Coordinates of C-alpha atoms in Angstrom, one line a residue:
X1 CA 68.1 82.6 85.6
X2 CA 69.2 83.4 89.5
X3 CA 66.0 85.4 90.7
X4 CA 68.0 86.5 93.8
X5 CA 70.5 88.4 92.3
X6 CA 71.0 92.2 92.8
X7 CA 71.7 94.6 90.3
X8 CA 74.9 95.1 88.9
X9 CA 75.7 98.1 91.0
X10 CA 74.4 96.7 93.8
X11 CA 77.9 95.3 94.1
X12 CA 81.0 96.9 96.0
X13 CA 84.9 95.7 95.2
X14 CA 87.4 94.5 97.5
X15 CA 91.2 92.8 96.4
X16 CA 94.2 92.5 97.2
X17 CA 96.0 93.4 93.5
X18 CA 96.2 89.8 93.0
X19 CA 92.5 89.0 92.7
X20 CA 88.9 90.7 93.7
X21 CA 85.4 89.6 94.9
X22 CA 82.3 91.2 94.1
X23 CA 80.4 92.0 97.5
X24 CA 76.3 92.8 97.1
X25 CA 74.7 94.9 99.3
X26 CA 73.2 91.3 101.1
X27 CA 76.9 90.8 102.1
X28 CA 77.1 88.0 99.0
X29 CA 80.0 87.7 97.5
X30 CA 78.8 86.3 94.3
X31 CA 82.2 86.9 92.4
X32 CA 85.3 85.8 93.2
X33 CA 88.1 83.9 90.8
X34 CA 91.5 82.1 92.6
X35 CA 94.3 82.2 92.4
X36 CA 94.1 85.8 90.1
X37 CA 92.0 87.6 88.6
X38 CA 91.8 85.5 85.4
X39 CA 91.7 82.0 87.2
X40 CA 88.7 80.1 87.8
X41 CA 85.7 80.9 89.9
X42 CA 85.2 79.6 93.2
X43 CA 82.2 81.8 93.9
X44 CA 80.6 82.2 90.8
X45 CA 77.0 82.7 91.1
X46 CA 76.8 85.9 89.2
X47 CA 77.0 84.4 85.9
X48 CA 77.2 80.9 86.7
X49 CA 73.9 80.8 88.8
X50 CA 73.2 79.5 92.4
X51 CA 75.3 76.1 91.6
X52 CA 78.5 78.4 91.1
X53 CA 78.7 79.0 94.8
X54 CA 78.8 81.9 97.1
X55 CA 79.7 83.3 100.3
X56 CA 76.8 85.3 102.5
X57 CA 77.2 86.8 105.3
X58 CA 74.9 88.9 107.2
X59 CA 71.8 89.4 109.3
X60 CA 69.3 86.1 108.9
X61 CA 65.8 88.0 108.3
X62 CA 65.5 89.9 104.9
X63 CA 67.0 93.9 106.0
X64 CA 68.0 96.1 103.5
X65 CA 71.2 98.1 103.6
X66 CA 71.5 101.5 105.4
X67 CA 74.6 102.4 104.4
X68 CA 76.9 101.2 102.3
X69 CA 80.7 103.0 102.2
X70 CA 84.3 102.6 102.4
X71 CA 86.5 103.2 105.1
X72 CA 88.0 107.0 103.6
X73 CA 90.3 106.2 102.0
X74 CA 91.1 102.5 102.0
X75 CA 89.6 99.6 100.3
X76 CA 87.7 98.5 103.4
X77 CA 84.3 98.4 102.9
X78 CA 81.7 98.4 105.3
X79 CA 77.6 97.3 105.4
X80 CA 75.1 98.3 107.7
X81 CA 71.9 97.3 108.2
X82 CA 69.3 98.2 111.1
X83 CA 67.5 94.9 112.6
X84 CA 64.9 95.5 115.0
X85 CA 66.1 97.1 117.8
X86 CA 69.7 96.6 116.4
X87 CA 71.9 97.5 114.3
X88 CA 74.6 94.9 112.2
X89 CA 77.8 95.8 110.4
X90 CA 80.1 93.7 107.9
X91 CA 83.2 94.8 107.6
X92 CA 85.0 93.3 104.3
X93 CA 88.3 93.1 102.8
X94 CA 91.6 91.6 101.3
X95 CA 94.9 92.0 102.9
X96 CA 97.0 93.4 100.0
X97 CA 100.4 94.0 101.8
X98 CA 102.1 93.9 105.7
X99 CA 104.5 96.8 106.3
X100 CA 104.8 97.5 102.3
X101 CA 105.3 93.5 101.1
X102 CA 102.6 91.6 99.3
X103 CA 101.2 88.7 101.4
X104 CA 102.2 85.4 100.4
X105 CA 98.7 84.5 99.5
X106 CA 95.0 86.0 99.4
X107 CA 93.6 86.6 102.5
X108 CA 90.1 87.6 102.6
X109 CA 88.6 89.0 106.4
X110 CA 84.8 89.7 107.3
X111 CA 83.8 90.5 110.1
X112 CA 80.4 91.2 111.6
X113 CA 79.7 93.4 114.8
X114 CA 76.5 93.9 116.5
X115 CA 75.6 97.4 118.4
X116 CA 72.9 97.9 120.5
X117 CA 71.0 94.8 120.7
X118 CA 71.9 91.6 119.5
X119 CA 71.8 90.6 116.2
X120 CA 70.9 86.9 114.4
X121 CA 73.0 86.4 111.8
X122 CA 73.4 83.9 109.0
X123 CA 76.7 82.9 106.7
X124 CA 76.4 80.6 104.1
X125 CA 79.9 79.2 102.7
X126 CA 79.3 77.4 99.5
X127 CA 82.7 77.5 97.4
X128 CA 82.2 75.4 93.4
X129 CA 85.1 75.3 91.7
X130 CA 84.9 76.5 87.7
X131 CA 83.3 75.8 84.9
X132 CA 81.3 72.5 86.3
X133 CA 81.1 73.7 89.6
X134 CA 83.1 71.3 91.5
X135 CA 82.3 70.6 94.6
X136 CA 86.0 70.4 97.8
X137 CA 86.8 68.0 99.4
X138 CA 86.5 68.7 103.0
X139 CA 88.2 68.5 106.3
X140 CA 86.9 69.9 109.4
X141 CA 89.2 70.7 112.4
X142 CA 89.8 73.6 114.3
X143 CA 90.0 75.2 110.7
X144 CA 87.1 73.7 107.9
X145 CA 89.5 73.4 104.5
X146 CA 88.4 72.7 101.0
X147 CA 90.6 71.4 98.4
X148 CA 90.3 70.8 95.0
X149 CA 93.5 69.5 93.6
X150 CA 96.3 71.8 94.3
X151 CA 94.2 74.4 95.0
X152 CA 93.1 74.9 99.5
X153 CA 90.8 76.7 100.9
X154 CA 90.7 77.5 104.7
X155 CA 87.7 79.2 106.6
X156 CA 88.6 80.4 110.4
X157 CA 86.5 81.7 112.7
X158 CA 86.6 83.3 116.3
X159 CA 83.2 81.5 117.6
X160 CA 82.0 78.5 117.5
X161 CA 80.3 77.8 114.7
X162 CA 78.9 75.2 113.1
X163 CA 79.8 75.9 109.0
X164 CA 79.3 73.2 106.4
X165 CA 79.6 74.1 103.0
X166 CA 76.4 74.6 101.4
X167 CA 74.4 74.8 104.2
X168 CA 73.6 77.7 105.6
X169 CA 74.3 78.3 109.7
X170 CA 72.9 80.8 111.4
X171 CA 74.8 82.3 114.8
X172 CA 73.6 85.4 117.2
X173 CA 76.1 88.4 117.1
X174 CA 76.1 90.1 120.4
X175 CA 77.5 94.3 120.8
X176 CA 80.9 94.0 122.6
X177 CA 81.7 90.7 120.8
X178 CA 82.7 90.9 117.2
X179 CA 82.3 87.9 114.9
X180 CA 85.5 87.1 112.5
X181 CA 85.7 84.8 109.5
X182 CA 89.6 84.1 107.9
X183 CA 89.4 82.7 104.3
X184 CA 92.8 81.9 103.4
X185 CA 93.8 80.9 99.5
X186 CA 96.7 78.4 98.8
X187 CA 97.4 77.3 95.3
X188 CA 100.5 74.5 94.7
X189 CA 101.3 75.7 98.3
X190 CA 101.1 74.9 101.9
X191 CA 98.0 76.3 103.8
X192 CA 98.7 79.1 105.8
X193 CA 96.2 80.2 108.8
X194 CA 95.4 83.2 110.6
X195 CA 94.0 84.2 113.2
X196 CA 90.9 86.0 113.1
X197 CA 92.6 88.3 116.0
X198 CA 95.7 88.7 114.0
X199 CA 93.8 89.0 110.4
X200 CA 91.9 92.1 112.3
X201 CA 95.8 93.3 112.8
X202 CA 96.4 92.5 109.3
X203 CA 94.1 94.4 107.8
X204 CA 94.2 97.5 110.3
X205 CA 98.0 97.8 108.8
X206 CA 96.8 97.1 105.8
X207 CA 94.3 100.6 105.9
X208 CA 97.3 102.5 107.0
X209 CA 99.4 101.7 104.3
X210 CA 95.7 102.6 101.9
X211 CA 95.6 105.2 103.4
X212 CA 99.5 106.8 103.3
X213 CA 99.6 106.2 99.5
X214 CA 96.0 108.4 98.9
X215 CA 97.0 111.5 101.2
X216 CA 99.9 111.8 98.6
X217 CA 97.3 112.6 96.0
X218 CA 97.4 116.4 96.3
X219 CA 94.7 118.0 98.3
X220 CA 93.6 120.5 95.5
X221 CA 92.3 118.0 93.3
X222 CA 89.2 119.1 91.7
X223 CA 86.6 116.4 92.7
X224 CA 89.4 114.9 94.9
X225 CA 86.9 112.3 97.0
X226 CA 85.9 110.8 93.1
X227 CA 89.2 110.7 92.0
X228 CA 90.7 109.1 95.0
X229 CA 88.3 106.6 95.1
X230 CA 88.5 106.0 91.0
X231 CA 92.5 105.7 91.9
X232 CA 92.1 103.1 94.5
X233 CA 89.7 101.5 91.9
X234 CA 92.6 101.2 89.4
X235 CA 95.3 99.9 91.8
X236 CA 92.3 96.9 93.0
X237 CA 92.1 96.1 89.6
X238 CA 96.3 96.2 88.8
X239 CA 98.0 92.4 89.0
X240 CA 100.6 93.5 91.5
X241 CA 103.1 90.5 90.9
X242 CA 103.2 91.8 87.2
X243 CA 101.9 95.1 86.9
X244 CA 99.5 94.4 84.8
X245 CA 96.6 96.6 84.5
X246 CA 92.9 94.6 84.6
X247 CA 90.4 95.6 82.2
X248 CA 88.0 94.8 84.9
X249 CA 87.8 91.4 87.8
X250 CA 84.6 89.7 86.4
X251 CA 83.8 88.0 82.7
X252 CA 80.4 87.9 80.8
X253 CA 78.3 91.0 82.7
X254 CA 76.0 91.7 79.5
X255 CA 76.0 95.0 77.4
X256 CA 72.4 95.0 77.8
X257 CA 70.0 92.2 80.2
X258 CA 69.7 89.2 77.7
X259 CA 72.2 90.4 75.3
X260 CA 74.5 88.3 73.4
X261 CA 77.2 91.1 74.0
X262 CA 79.1 89.6 77.1
X263 CA 82.8 89.1 76.7
X264 CA 85.7 88.3 79.3
X265 CA 87.5 91.1 80.2
X266 CA 89.8 89.6 82.8
X267 CA 92.5 90.6 80.6
X268 CA 95.0 93.2 80.3
X269 CA 95.0 95.7 77.8
X270 CA 97.9 97.7 76.6
X271 CA 95.6 100.8 75.9
X272 CA 94.0 100.7 79.4
X273 CA 97.4 100.6 80.7
X274 CA 98.2 103.6 78.7
X275 CA 95.7 105.6 79.9
X276 CA 96.4 104.7 83.2
X277 CA 99.6 106.1 83.0
X278 CA 98.2 109.4 81.9
X279 CA 96.1 109.4 85.3
X280 CA 98.4 108.2 87.7
X281 CA 101.1 110.6 86.8
X282 CA 98.9 113.1 86.9
X283 CA 98.3 113.2 90.6
X284 CA 102.1 112.7 90.8
X285 CA 101.9 108.7 91.2
X286 CA 105.1 108.2 88.9
X287 CA 105.7 104.3 90.1
X288 CA 102.3 103.4 89.2
X289 CA 103.2 104.7 85.8
X290 CA 106.3 103.3 85.5
X291 CA 104.9 99.9 86.8
X292 CA 102.8 99.7 84.3
X293 CA 105.1 100.6 81.2
X294 CA 107.9 97.7 82.8
X295 CA 104.6 95.1 82.6
X296 CA 103.8 96.6 79.0
X297 CA 107.8 96.0 77.9
X298 CA 108.1 92.9 79.4
X299 CA 104.6 91.5 78.0
X300 CA 105.6 92.6 74.3
X301 CA 108.5 91.1 74.0
X302 CA 107.7 87.8 71.9
X303 CA 105.8 90.2 69.6
X304 CA 107.4 92.7 68.8
X305 CA 106.9 94.8 66.7
X306 CA 103.5 93.8 66.9
X307 CA 101.4 94.8 69.6
X308 CA 98.8 92.4 70.9
X309 CA 95.2 93.8 71.2
X310 CA 95.2 92.0 74.7
X311 CA 97.3 89.6 77.1
X312 CA 97.1 87.8 80.2
X313 CA 98.1 89.3 83.7
X314 CA 102.0 87.5 82.8
X315 CA 102.1 88.0 79.6
X316 CA 100.9 85.6 77.5
X317 CA 98.4 84.6 74.9
X318 CA 94.6 85.2 76.0
X319 CA 93.3 81.7 75.7
X320 CA 90.6 81.4 72.6
X321 CA 87.1 82.5 73.2
X322 CA 85.1 79.5 74.1
X323 CA 81.8 79.3 75.7
X324 CA 80.7 77.9 79.4
X325 CA 78.0 75.0 78.6
X326 CA 74.9 75.1 81.1
X327 CA 75.7 78.9 82.4
X328 CA 72.8 80.6 82.8
X329 CA 74.9 84.2 82.4
X330 CA 73.8 87.4 84.4
X331 CA 69.7 88.0 83.6
X332 CA 69.9 85.1 81.7
X333 CA 72.0 86.8 79.2
X334 CA 74.0 84.3 77.4
X335 CA 76.5 83.0 76.4
X336 CA 78.7 82.9 79.6
X337 CA 82.3 83.3 77.4
X338 CA 86.0 83.0 78.8
X339 CA 88.8 84.0 76.5
X340 CA 88.8 86.7 74.3
X341 CA 88.1 86.4 70.6
X342 CA 89.4 90.0 70.0
X343 CA 93.2 89.4 71.2
X344 CA 94.4 88.7 67.3
X345 CA 92.8 91.5 65.9
X346 CA 95.4 94.1 64.0
X347 CA 94.2 97.3 66.2
X348 CA 96.1 100.7 65.0
X349 CA 94.7 103.2 67.8
X350 CA 97.2 100.7 70.5
X351 CA 100.2 102.4 69.4
X352 CA 98.8 105.6 69.7
X353 CA 97.8 105.0 73.5
X354 CA 101.1 103.7 73.9
X355 CA 103.0 105.9 72.8
X356 CA 101.2 108.3 74.5
X357 CA 101.8 106.8 77.9
X358 CA 105.3 106.6 76.8
X359 CA 105.6 111.0 75.9
X360 CA 103.4 112.1 79.4
X361 CA 106.2 110.0 81.0
X362 CA 109.3 111.5 78.6
X363 CA 106.8 114.9 79.3
X364 CA 107.2 114.8 83.0
X365 CA 110.9 114.2 83.4
X366 CA 111.3 110.5 83.4
X367 CA 113.7 109.6 81.0
X368 CA 113.0 106.0 79.2
X369 CA 115.2 102.9 79.5
X370 CA 117.1 101.8 76.8
X371 CA 115.4 98.9 75.8
X372 CA 111.4 100.3 76.6
X373 CA 112.7 103.4 73.9
X374 CA 113.8 100.1 71.5
X375 CA 110.2 98.9 72.1
X376 CA 108.6 102.1 71.3
X377 CA 110.7 102.9 68.5
X378 CA 109.8 99.4 66.7
X379 CA 106.0 99.7 66.9
X380 CA 106.3 103.5 65.6
X381 CA 108.2 101.9 62.8
X382 CA 105.2 99.7 62.1
X383 CA 103.0 102.2 62.3
X384 CA 105.0 103.9 59.5
X385 CA 104.4 100.5 57.7
X386 CA 101.1 99.4 58.0
X387 CA 98.8 102.7 58.3
X388 CA 97.0 102.1 55.1
X389 CA 95.8 98.9 56.0
X390 CA 92.0 98.4 58.1
X391 CA 92.1 97.6 61.4
X392 CA 89.2 96.4 63.6
X393 CA 88.9 100.0 66.0
X394 CA 89.2 100.4 69.3
X395 CA 85.6 98.8 69.9
X396 CA 87.2 95.8 68.5
X397 CA 84.2 95.3 65.6
X398 CA 83.7 91.1 65.2
X399 CA 83.0 92.4 61.0
X400 CA 84.9 93.3 58.3
X401 CA 88.2 95.8 59.4
X402 CA 87.4 99.0 58.0
X403 CA 89.6 102.4 58.0
X404 CA 88.5 103.7 61.6
X405 CA 89.3 107.1 61.8
X406 CA 89.8 107.6 65.3
X407 CA 92.7 103.8 64.7
X408 CA 94.1 106.1 62.0
X409 CA 94.0 109.6 64.4
X410 CA 95.9 107.0 67.1
X411 CA 98.6 106.2 64.1
X412 CA 99.0 110.0 63.4
X413 CA 99.2 110.4 67.5
X414 CA 102.2 107.4 67.4
X415 CA 104.2 109.0 64.9
X416 CA 103.9 112.4 66.9
X417 CA 104.8 110.6 69.9
X418 CA 107.9 108.8 68.8
X419 CA 109.1 112.2 67.1
X420 CA 109.0 114.1 70.3
X421 CA 110.5 111.3 72.3
X422 CA 113.1 110.9 69.7
X423 CA 114.2 114.7 70.5
X424 CA 115.9 113.9 73.8
X425 CA 116.5 110.3 73.0
X426 CA 118.5 108.4 70.2
X427 CA 116.9 108.0 66.5
X428 CA 119.0 107.3 63.4
X429 CA 118.4 110.4 60.8
X430 CA 116.7 107.7 58.6
X431 CA 114.4 106.3 60.9
X432 CA 113.0 110.4 62.3
X433 CA 112.4 111.2 58.5
X434 CA 110.3 107.7 58.2
X435 CA 108.2 108.9 60.7
X436 CA 108.2 111.8 59.7
X437 CA 106.9 111.1 56.0
X438 CA 104.6 109.0 57.4
X439 CA 102.8 111.5 59.7
X440 CA 102.4 113.6 57.5
X441 CA 100.9 111.4 54.6
X442 CA 98.2 110.0 57.6
X443 CA 97.4 113.9 58.6
X444 CA 96.6 114.7 55.3
X445 CA 94.5 111.0 54.5
X446 CA 92.6 111.8 57.5
X447 CA 91.3 115.5 57.0
X448 CA 91.0 114.5 53.0
X449 CA 88.8 111.5 54.1
X450 CA 88.1 111.3 57.7
X451 CA 86.2 114.7 57.6
X452 CA 82.5 115.1 56.4
X453 CA 82.2 118.9 54.8
X454 CA 78.6 118.7 55.2
X455 CA 78.0 117.8 58.8
X456 CA 81.6 119.7 59.6
X457 CA 82.8 116.4 61.5
X458 CA 85.2 113.9 61.4
X459 CA 83.3 110.6 60.5
X460 CA 83.9 107.0 62.2
X461 CA 85.6 105.7 58.8
X462 CA 86.3 106.8 55.5
X463 CA 83.1 106.7 53.1
X464 CA 80.8 106.7 56.3
X465 CA 78.3 109.3 57.4
X466 CA 78.6 107.6 60.9
X467 CA 80.2 109.0 64.1
X468 CA 82.4 107.8 67.1
X469 CA 82.7 109.1 69.8
X470 CA 86.0 107.7 70.2
X471 CA 86.8 110.9 68.3
X472 CA 86.4 113.0 70.9
X473 CA 90.3 112.5 72.0
X474 CA 90.5 114.9 68.6
X475 CA 91.4 118.4 70.8
X476 CA 94.2 116.3 72.7
X477 CA 96.1 115.2 70.0
X478 CA 97.5 118.3 67.5
X479 CA 96.0 117.0 64.6
X480 CA 93.8 119.7 64.8
X481 CA 94.1 123.4 66.7
X482 CA 91.7 123.2 69.7
X483 CA 89.3 126.1 69.2
X484 CA 89.4 124.8 64.9
X485 CA 86.2 125.3 63.6
X486 CA 86.5 121.3 62.1
X487 CA 87.6 120.3 66.6
X488 CA 84.3 122.1 67.8
X489 CA 82.3 121.1 65.0
X490 CA 83.4 117.6 65.9
X491 CA 82.5 117.7 69.5
X492 CA 79.0 119.4 69.0
X493 CA 78.0 117.0 66.6
X494 CA 79.0 113.6 68.3
X495 CA 77.4 115.4 71.7
X496 CA 74.5 116.0 69.3
X497 CA 74.0 112.9 67.6
X498 CA 75.6 109.9 69.9
X499 CA 73.3 111.6 72.9
X500 CA 71.7 108.7 75.3
X501 CA 69.8 111.1 77.0
X502 CA 71.6 113.5 79.8
X503 CA 75.3 113.2 80.2
X504 CA 75.1 110.0 78.5
X505 CA 76.3 109.3 74.9
X506 CA 76.5 106.5 72.7
X507 CA 79.7 105.1 71.1
X508 CA 79.0 104.5 67.9
X509 CA 74.5 104.6 66.4
X510 CA 73.5 101.8 68.2
X511 CA 73.1 98.4 66.2
X512 CA 75.6 99.2 63.9
X513 CA 78.3 96.9 65.1
X514 CA 77.2 93.4 63.1
X515 CA 75.9 91.9 66.3
X516 CA 72.0 91.4 67.1
X517 CA 70.3 93.6 69.7
X518 CA 71.1 96.7 71.3
X519 CA 73.4 97.8 74.4
X520 CA 73.5 100.9 76.7
X521 CA 75.4 104.0 76.5
X522 CA 79.2 103.8 77.1
X523 CA 80.9 105.7 80.1
X524 CA 84.1 106.5 79.5
X525 CA 83.1 108.1 76.1
X526 CA 81.2 111.0 78.5
X527 CA 84.2 111.9 80.6
X528 CA 85.9 112.2 77.3
X529 CA 82.9 114.6 76.2
X530 CA 84.5 116.2 79.7
X531 CA 87.5 116.8 78.3
X532 CA 86.9 117.3 75.1
X533 CA 84.6 120.5 76.2
X534 CA 87.6 121.5 79.0
X535 CA 90.2 121.5 76.3
X536 CA 87.9 123.2 73.9
X537 CA 87.3 126.4 76.4
X538 CA 84.2 125.4 77.7
X539 CA 84.8 124.6 81.3
X540 CA 81.3 125.3 83.0
X541 CA 79.6 122.9 80.4
X542 CA 82.5 120.4 80.7
X543 CA 81.7 120.5 84.7
X544 CA 78.4 120.7 84.7
X545 CA 78.5 117.6 82.7
X546 CA 81.1 115.9 84.9
X547 CA 79.4 116.8 88.3
X548 CA 76.2 115.1 86.4
X549 CA 78.3 112.1 85.3
X550 CA 79.3 111.6 89.2
X551 CA 75.5 111.8 90.2
X552 CA 75.4 108.2 88.3
X553 CA 78.0 106.4 90.1
X554 CA 77.0 103.4 92.5
X555 CA 76.3 104.7 96.6
X556 CA 80.5 103.6 96.1
X557 CA 81.5 105.8 93.7
X558 CA 82.3 102.6 91.0
X559 CA 81.0 102.5 87.6
X560 CA 80.6 99.8 85.0
X561 CA 81.5 99.9 81.4
X562 CA 77.7 100.8 80.1
X563 CA 74.7 102.1 81.7
X564 CA 71.4 101.9 80.7
X565 CA 70.0 105.3 79.7
X566 CA 66.0 104.7 81.0
X567 CA 66.8 103.2 84.2
X568 CA 70.9 104.3 84.6
X569 CA 71.5 100.9 85.5
X570 CA 75.3 99.9 85.8
X571 CA 75.6 97.5 83.0
X572 CA 78.6 95.8 81.6
X573 CA 81.5 93.9 83.1
X574 CA 82.1 95.9 87.1
X575 CA 84.0 98.1 87.9
X576 CA 85.3 99.2 84.8
X577 CA 89.0 100.3 84.9
X578 CA 88.4 102.7 81.6
X579 CA 85.7 104.5 82.9
X580 CA 88.1 105.3 86.7
X581 CA 90.8 106.3 84.1
X582 CA 88.9 108.6 81.8
X583 CA 87.0 109.9 85.0
X584 CA 90.7 110.7 86.3
X585 CA 91.7 112.0 83.0
X586 CA 88.6 114.4 83.3
X587 CA 89.0 115.8 86.6
X588 CA 92.5 116.5 85.5
X589 CA 91.9 118.4 82.4
X590 CA 89.1 120.3 84.7
X591 CA 92.3 121.4 86.5
X592 CA 94.3 122.2 84.2
X593 CA 91.3 124.4 82.5
X594 CA 90.8 126.8 85.4
X595 CA 94.7 128.0 84.2

């Protein structure tokens, strides 16, 4: 175990919508993959140990940061340390765009500024590539260049620093003379060197683009600061070349320290894309919503009408899951995995999320392209044929398939939304009748086999008394009236029986997934509970719960996938797109419930 690693929640996110880096409160980049989110890490200390590489920049002497923040409504991270009589400020960002155009390659800008008195600083630049922590071939000159075959990194500075990979170097930062380091990435193309002064100007222009984007979000949005930060995070977790939403920029951060629930989330889930459609459309960002659907249309083309559980960022099959040998994992949590074995699962709920995303777009006044609607019709036809089969469910259980109630509800939703879209889009009478018949049969079976009359609640699966927090979406669907006794009973039962303390919920009873060990509370579920309460007329309770949840974010407003119910430590891959999308939708539900 690397004893020097901080808590997961100690990290901040910077990115350029191609890749991302996690920066600790000590100024260390301990995770960054190139040239894309799902590429090989060049700084992998987070789960690979000290030999996997890091890029640290900060005070030479140990110092706790006094403050960390994002510059308002941007993706630029600032860390401030008091050091003796002086103050040291680290500014970190990747330049995403110039004049609205993506840069041809990743450009990371790191700047140290001293205030008051000179401060002794240190830089440790130690890139190692991939599974075997391969050291680069190094060329020194006006720039430091590290090469591994087609991949090259260049490091430039506006100060005369003697930097040698793997060896910390100290230097003095004086007031009025900031020190800027620029890291460029090239893959299969010539390196483009950017002078530090020019990089600073590019960064300033990039910040203006972020601010302009955020300014379009309605100032009357409740909890606007948290919503904007979540939306900016979702933008950072979007792979711009294809429009693919990345579930998280990391792999194998544990759902509980020392456990084996460590998965690779650097891929795109159609479910997450569809939830993102609702989040972006809810604040008037139609371009982002359409981008998600364009990706989905392209990515699903080869397997239609089957909808894969997840895809790579370019719409290909996710690599087979395997373990990285010799990687110690975060907090000794092994195995460290790449690839994801859940990619081949049948998950019925995904079709519901996708068709609901399409319906949200249509309901907002946008017409689907003919090819998009053709794909959606194919998805609805598949649901009508296969809804009676068991599936792996939203939680991707790696045990025997089951008749998950949430999956059946989302299958019902897929058919319902297809019928709704079909009112304004072309559909044959035979197809409409097939969807209608399957929808009614699904509803009857769900009400009969998925409901526990004794507990007055819908359950996790047919014949089980266990509950599932994913069923909190019930008030949003229309299969039951929002104020019905069954709906309220389900919301109340989940809130009570799956409580992890305070506002936190487990997604299902701990330990009921066929894997050894335990896990934390699942954060999106708490935001789904906020939605459910708001939708069932309990806005005051919903707002109180939402505010409690906001208080559990890290100091930068970021959330992981899960949380330790006792310590409130962030757990799982970080930051998690699904959590931030659920936060936005919860805030929008509170806005709607005001009326």
